[in-house]
mmCIF file of C-alpha atoms in Angstrom:
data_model
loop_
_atom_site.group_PDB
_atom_site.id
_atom_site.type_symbol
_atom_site.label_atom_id
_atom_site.label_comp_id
_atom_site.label_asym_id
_atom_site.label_seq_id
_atom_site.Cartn_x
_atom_site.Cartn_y
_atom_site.Cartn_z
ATOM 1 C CA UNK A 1 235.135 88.657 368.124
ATOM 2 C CA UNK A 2 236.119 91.581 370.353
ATOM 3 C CA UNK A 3 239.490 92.466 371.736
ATOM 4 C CA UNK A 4 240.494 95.608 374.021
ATOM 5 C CA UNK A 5 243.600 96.113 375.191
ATOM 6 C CA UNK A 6 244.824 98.017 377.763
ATOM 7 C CA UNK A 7 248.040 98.032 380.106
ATOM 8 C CA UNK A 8 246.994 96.683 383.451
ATOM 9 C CA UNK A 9 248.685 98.861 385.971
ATOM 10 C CA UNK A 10 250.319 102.667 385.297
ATOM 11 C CA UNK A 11 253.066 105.171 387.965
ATOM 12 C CA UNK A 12 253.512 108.320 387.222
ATOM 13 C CA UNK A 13 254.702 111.425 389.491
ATOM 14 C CA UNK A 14 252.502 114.146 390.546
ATOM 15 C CA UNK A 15 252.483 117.639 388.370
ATOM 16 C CA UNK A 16 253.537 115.044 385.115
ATOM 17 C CA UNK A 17 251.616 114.045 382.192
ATOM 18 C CA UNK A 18 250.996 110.213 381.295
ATOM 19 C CA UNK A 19 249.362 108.660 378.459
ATOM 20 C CA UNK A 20 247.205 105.550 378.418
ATOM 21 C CA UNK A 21 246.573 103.881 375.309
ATOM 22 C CA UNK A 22 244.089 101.214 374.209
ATOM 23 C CA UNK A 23 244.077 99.428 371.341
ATOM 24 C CA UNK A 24 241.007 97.603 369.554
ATOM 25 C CA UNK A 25 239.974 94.547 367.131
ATOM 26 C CA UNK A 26 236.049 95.022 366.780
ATOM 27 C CA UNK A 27 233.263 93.540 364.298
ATOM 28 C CA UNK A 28 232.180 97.163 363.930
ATOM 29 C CA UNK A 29 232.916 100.250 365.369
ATOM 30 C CA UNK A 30 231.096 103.559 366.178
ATOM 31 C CA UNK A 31 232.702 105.499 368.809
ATOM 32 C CA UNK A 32 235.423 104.938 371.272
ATOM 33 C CA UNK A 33 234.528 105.867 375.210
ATOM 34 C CA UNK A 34 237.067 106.426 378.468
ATOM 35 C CA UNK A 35 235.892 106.360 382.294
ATOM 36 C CA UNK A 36 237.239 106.911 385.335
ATOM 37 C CA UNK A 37 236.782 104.459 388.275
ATOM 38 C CA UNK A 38 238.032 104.938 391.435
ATOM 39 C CA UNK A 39 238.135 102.286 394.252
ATOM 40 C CA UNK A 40 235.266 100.666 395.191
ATOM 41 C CA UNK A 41 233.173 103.335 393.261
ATOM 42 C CA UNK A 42 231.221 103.453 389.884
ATOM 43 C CA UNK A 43 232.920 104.269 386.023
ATOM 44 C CA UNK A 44 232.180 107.910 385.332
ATOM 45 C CA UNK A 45 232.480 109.159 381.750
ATOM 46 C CA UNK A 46 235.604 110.831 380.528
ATOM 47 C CA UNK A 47 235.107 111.322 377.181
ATOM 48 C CA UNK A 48 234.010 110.145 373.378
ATOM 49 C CA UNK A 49 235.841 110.088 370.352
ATOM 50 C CA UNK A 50 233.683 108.543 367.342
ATOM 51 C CA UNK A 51 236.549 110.411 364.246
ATOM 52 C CA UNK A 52 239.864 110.540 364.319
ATOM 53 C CA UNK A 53 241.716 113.331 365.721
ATOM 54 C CA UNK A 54 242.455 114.597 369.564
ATOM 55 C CA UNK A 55 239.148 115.854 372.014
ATOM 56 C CA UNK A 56 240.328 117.995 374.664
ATOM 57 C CA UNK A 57 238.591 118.932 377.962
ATOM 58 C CA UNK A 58 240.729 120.396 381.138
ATOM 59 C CA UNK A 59 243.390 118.434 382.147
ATOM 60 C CA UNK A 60 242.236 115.218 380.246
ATOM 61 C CA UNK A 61 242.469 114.981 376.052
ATOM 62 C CA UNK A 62 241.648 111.421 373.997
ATOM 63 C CA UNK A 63 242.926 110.699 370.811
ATOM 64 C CA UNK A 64 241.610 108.502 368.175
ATOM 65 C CA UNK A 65 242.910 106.864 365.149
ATOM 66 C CA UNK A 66 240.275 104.491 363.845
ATOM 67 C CA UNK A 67 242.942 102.919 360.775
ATOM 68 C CA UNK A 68 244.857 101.457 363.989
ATOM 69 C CA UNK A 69 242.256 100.995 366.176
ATOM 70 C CA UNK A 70 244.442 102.707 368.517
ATOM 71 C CA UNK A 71 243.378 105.478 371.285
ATOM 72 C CA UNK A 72 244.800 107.046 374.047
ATOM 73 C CA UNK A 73 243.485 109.035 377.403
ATOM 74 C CA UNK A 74 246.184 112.098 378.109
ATOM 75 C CA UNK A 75 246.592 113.097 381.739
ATOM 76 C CA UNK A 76 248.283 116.508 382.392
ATOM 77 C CA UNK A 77 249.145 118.461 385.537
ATOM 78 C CA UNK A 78 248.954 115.001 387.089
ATOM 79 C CA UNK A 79 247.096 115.432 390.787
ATOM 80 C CA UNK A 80 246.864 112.447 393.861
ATOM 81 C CA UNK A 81 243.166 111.954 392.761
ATOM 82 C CA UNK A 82 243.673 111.140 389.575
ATOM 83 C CA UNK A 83 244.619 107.939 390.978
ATOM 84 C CA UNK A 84 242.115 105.142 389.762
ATOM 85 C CA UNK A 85 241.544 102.634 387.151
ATOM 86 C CA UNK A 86 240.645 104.054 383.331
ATOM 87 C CA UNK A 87 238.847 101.848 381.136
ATOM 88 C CA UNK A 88 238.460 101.758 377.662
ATOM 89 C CA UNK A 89 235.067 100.816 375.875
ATOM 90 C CA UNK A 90 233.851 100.601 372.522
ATOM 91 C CA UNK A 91 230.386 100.851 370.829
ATOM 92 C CA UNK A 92 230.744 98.196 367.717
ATOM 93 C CA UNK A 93 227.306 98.970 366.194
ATOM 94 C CA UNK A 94 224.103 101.038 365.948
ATOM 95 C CA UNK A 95 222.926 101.617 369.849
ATOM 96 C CA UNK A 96 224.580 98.254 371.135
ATOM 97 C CA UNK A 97 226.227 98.137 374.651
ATOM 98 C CA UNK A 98 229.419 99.480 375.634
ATOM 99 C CA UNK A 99 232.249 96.453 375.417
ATOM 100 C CA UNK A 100 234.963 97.241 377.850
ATOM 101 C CA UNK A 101 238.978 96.453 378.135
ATOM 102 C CA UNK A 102 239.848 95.159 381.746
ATOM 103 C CA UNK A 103 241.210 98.663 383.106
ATOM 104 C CA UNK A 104 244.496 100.980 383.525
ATOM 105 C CA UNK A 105 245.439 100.975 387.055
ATOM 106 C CA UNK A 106 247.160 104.438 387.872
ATOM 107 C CA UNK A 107 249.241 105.250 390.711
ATOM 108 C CA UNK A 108 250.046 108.745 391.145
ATOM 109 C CA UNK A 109 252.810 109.684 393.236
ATOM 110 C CA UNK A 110 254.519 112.446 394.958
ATOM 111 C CA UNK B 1 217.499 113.252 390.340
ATOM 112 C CA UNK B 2 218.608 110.291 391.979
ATOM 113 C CA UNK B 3 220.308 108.712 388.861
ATOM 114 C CA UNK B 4 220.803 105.500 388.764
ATOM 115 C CA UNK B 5 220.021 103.667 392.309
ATOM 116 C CA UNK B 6 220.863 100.342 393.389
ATOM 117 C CA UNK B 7 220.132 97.715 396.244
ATOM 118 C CA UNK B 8 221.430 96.344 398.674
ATOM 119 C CA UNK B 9 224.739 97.776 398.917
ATOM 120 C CA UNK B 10 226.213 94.330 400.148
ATOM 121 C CA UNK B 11 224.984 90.916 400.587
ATOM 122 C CA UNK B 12 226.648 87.857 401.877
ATOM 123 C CA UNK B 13 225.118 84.676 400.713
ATOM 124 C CA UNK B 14 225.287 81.164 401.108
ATOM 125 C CA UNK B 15 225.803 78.625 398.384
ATOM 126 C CA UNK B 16 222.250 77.414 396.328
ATOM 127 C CA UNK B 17 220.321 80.631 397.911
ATOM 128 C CA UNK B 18 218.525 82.863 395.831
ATOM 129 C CA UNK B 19 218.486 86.744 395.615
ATOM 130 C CA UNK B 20 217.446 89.477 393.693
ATOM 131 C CA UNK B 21 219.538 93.034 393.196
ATOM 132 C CA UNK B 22 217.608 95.800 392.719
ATOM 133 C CA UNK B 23 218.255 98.560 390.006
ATOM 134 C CA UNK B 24 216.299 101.918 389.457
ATOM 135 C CA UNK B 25 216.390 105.048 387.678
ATOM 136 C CA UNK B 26 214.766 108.184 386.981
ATOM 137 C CA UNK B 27 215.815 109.783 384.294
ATOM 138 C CA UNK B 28 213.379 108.032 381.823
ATOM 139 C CA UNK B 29 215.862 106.378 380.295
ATOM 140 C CA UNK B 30 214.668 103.337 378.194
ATOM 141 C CA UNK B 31 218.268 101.339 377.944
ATOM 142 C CA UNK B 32 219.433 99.456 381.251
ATOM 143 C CA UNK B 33 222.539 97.285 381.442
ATOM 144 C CA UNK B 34 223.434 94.759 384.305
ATOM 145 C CA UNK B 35 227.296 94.099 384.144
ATOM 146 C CA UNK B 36 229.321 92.324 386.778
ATOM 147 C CA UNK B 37 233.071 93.321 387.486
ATOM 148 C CA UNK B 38 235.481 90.697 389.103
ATOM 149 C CA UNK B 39 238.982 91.791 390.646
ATOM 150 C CA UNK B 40 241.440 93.493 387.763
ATOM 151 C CA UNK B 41 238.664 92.820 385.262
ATOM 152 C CA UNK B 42 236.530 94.806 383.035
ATOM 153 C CA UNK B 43 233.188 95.369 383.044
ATOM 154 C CA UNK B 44 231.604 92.104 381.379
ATOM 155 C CA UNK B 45 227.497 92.316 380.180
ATOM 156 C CA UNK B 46 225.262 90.375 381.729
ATOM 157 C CA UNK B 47 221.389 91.084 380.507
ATOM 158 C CA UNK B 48 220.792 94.926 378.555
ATOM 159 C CA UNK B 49 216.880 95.898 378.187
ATOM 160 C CA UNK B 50 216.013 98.294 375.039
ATOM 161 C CA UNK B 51 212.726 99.088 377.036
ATOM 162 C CA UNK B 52 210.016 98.130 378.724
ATOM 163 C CA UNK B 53 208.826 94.172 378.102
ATOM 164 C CA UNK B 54 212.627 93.780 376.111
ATOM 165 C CA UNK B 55 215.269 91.685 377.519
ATOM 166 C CA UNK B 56 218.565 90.478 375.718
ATOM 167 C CA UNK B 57 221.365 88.380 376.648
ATOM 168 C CA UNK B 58 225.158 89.635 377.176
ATOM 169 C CA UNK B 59 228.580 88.109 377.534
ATOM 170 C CA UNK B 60 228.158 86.475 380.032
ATOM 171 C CA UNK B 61 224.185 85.511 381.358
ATOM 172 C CA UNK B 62 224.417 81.885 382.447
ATOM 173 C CA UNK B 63 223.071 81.659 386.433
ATOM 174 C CA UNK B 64 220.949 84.732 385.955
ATOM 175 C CA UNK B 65 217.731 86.091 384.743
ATOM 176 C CA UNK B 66 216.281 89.606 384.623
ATOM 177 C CA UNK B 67 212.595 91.335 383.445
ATOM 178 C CA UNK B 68 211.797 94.721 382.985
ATOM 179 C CA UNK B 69 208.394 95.422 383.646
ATOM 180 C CA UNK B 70 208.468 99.290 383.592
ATOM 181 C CA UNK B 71 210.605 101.513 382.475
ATOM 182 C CA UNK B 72 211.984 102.565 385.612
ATOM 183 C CA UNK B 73 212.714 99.211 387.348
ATOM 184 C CA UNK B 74 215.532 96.207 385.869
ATOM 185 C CA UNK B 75 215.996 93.476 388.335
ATOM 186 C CA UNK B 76 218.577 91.279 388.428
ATOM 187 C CA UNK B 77 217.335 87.840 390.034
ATOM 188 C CA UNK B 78 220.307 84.618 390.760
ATOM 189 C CA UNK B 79 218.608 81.746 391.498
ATOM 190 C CA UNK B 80 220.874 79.496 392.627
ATOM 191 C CA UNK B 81 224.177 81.511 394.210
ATOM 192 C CA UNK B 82 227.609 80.207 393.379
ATOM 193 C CA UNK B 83 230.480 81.248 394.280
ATOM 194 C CA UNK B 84 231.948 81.727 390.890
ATOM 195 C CA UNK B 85 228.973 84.760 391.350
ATOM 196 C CA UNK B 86 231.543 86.549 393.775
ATOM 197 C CA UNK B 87 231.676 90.290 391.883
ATOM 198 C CA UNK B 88 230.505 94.177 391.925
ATOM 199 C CA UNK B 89 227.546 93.974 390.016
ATOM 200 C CA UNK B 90 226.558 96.910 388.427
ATOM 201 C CA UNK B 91 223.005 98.541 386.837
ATOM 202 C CA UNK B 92 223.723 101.425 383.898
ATOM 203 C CA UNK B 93 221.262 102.996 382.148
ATOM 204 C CA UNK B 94 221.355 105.631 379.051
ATOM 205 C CA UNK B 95 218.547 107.508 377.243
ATOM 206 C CA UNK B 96 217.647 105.610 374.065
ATOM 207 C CA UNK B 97 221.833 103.571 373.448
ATOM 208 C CA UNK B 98 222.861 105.866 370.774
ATOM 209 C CA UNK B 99 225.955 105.909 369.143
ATOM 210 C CA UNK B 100 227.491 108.932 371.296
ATOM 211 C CA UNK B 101 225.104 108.562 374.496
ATOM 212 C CA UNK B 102 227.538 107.308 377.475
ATOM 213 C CA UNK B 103 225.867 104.878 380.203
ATOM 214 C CA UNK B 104 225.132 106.034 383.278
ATOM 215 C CA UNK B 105 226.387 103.652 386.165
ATOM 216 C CA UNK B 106 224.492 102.728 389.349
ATOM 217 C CA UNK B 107 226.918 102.324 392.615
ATOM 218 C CA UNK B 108 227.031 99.082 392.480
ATOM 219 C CA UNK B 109 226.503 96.032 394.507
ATOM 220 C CA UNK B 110 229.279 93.496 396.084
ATOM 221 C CA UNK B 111 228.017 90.187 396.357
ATOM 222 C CA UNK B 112 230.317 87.506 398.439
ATOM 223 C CA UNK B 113 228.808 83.950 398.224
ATOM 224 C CA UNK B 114 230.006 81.313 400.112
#
């Protein structure tokens, strides 16, 4: 079976730095993916973590720890369009399609 | 490039009628994905094609059917609307699914049926 997990809705204030985590239960796993959605438009990709350890690009950084099954998306410098849902998905095996969590919706406010 | 292109934008339909959503994309990518997305949901799998002539089920397939007769093209055909088929559906595409290739996503398409 597959499990993602992801809290459903996220506030933080303008300028700050949140961090949305995920957690996983997979059959396999090879490589952990974050996207940004914003209303009413399509995911874009964020970023890919396949080891453990932190990827950093900009304003945005994902960590993954692959004994826990655990990541997390790192927002800093927090701007009003970084409001929109961030969703989690994981690669179990080989080339096999993305399986995504249901979404973190973030507010930011001023 | 265009991407990943997808039609119509929005379509109403009535309850037993038939449609098909359109999904193109030029990057010569031979992976496509239909997924559908209902309100505070993820992204669920619906058919995935490994290339042209290749179809495979998803998570969630009953009600639909696709074919994939080039490499450009993946329709998405429902034969008999419900309205349990109320969702964004959206088309992806990446170059050949490896392990650290992201999909590409389409803009989607709302379908209301009533």
């Amino acid at each position: 079976g597959q499990n993602i997990d992801q809290p459903t809705e996220m506030t933080a204030t303008e300028g700050a730095i949140v961090q949305i985590n995920c957690t996983y239960q997979t059959s396999g796993f090879n490589g952990l993916f974050w996207y940004q959605q914003h209303a009413g438009e399509a995911p874009t990709f964020l970023s890919y973590n396949v080891l453990d350890g932190l990827e950093e690009k900009g304003r945005f950084s994902s960590f993954l720890s692959r004994s826990k099954g655990y990541s997390y998306l790192l927002l800093k410098e927090l701007q009003m369009k970084d409001s929109a849902s961030y969703l989690c998905a994981v690669r179990e095996t080989g080339n096999t399609p993305l399986v995504f969590g249901k979404g973190t919706r973030l507010s930011v406010i001023a | 490039n265009a991407g990943v292109t997808q039609t119509p934008k929005f379509r109403i339909l009535k309850i037993g009628q038939s449609m098909t959503l359109q999904c193109a994309q030029d990057m010569n990518h031979n992976y496509m994905y239909w997924y559908r997305q209902d309100p505070g949901m993820g992204l669920k799998l619906i058919y995935y094609s490994v290339g042209a002539g290749i179809t495979d089920k998803g998570e969630v397939p009953n009600g639909y059917n696709v074919s994939r007769s080039t490499t450009e093209d993946f329709p998405l055909r429902l034969e008999l609307a419900a309205p349990s088929q109320t969702s964004v559906y959206f088309c992806a595409s990446s170059p050949s699914g490896g392990a650290g290739e992201t999909q590409y996503f389409g803009p989607g398409t709302r379908l209301l049926v009533l």
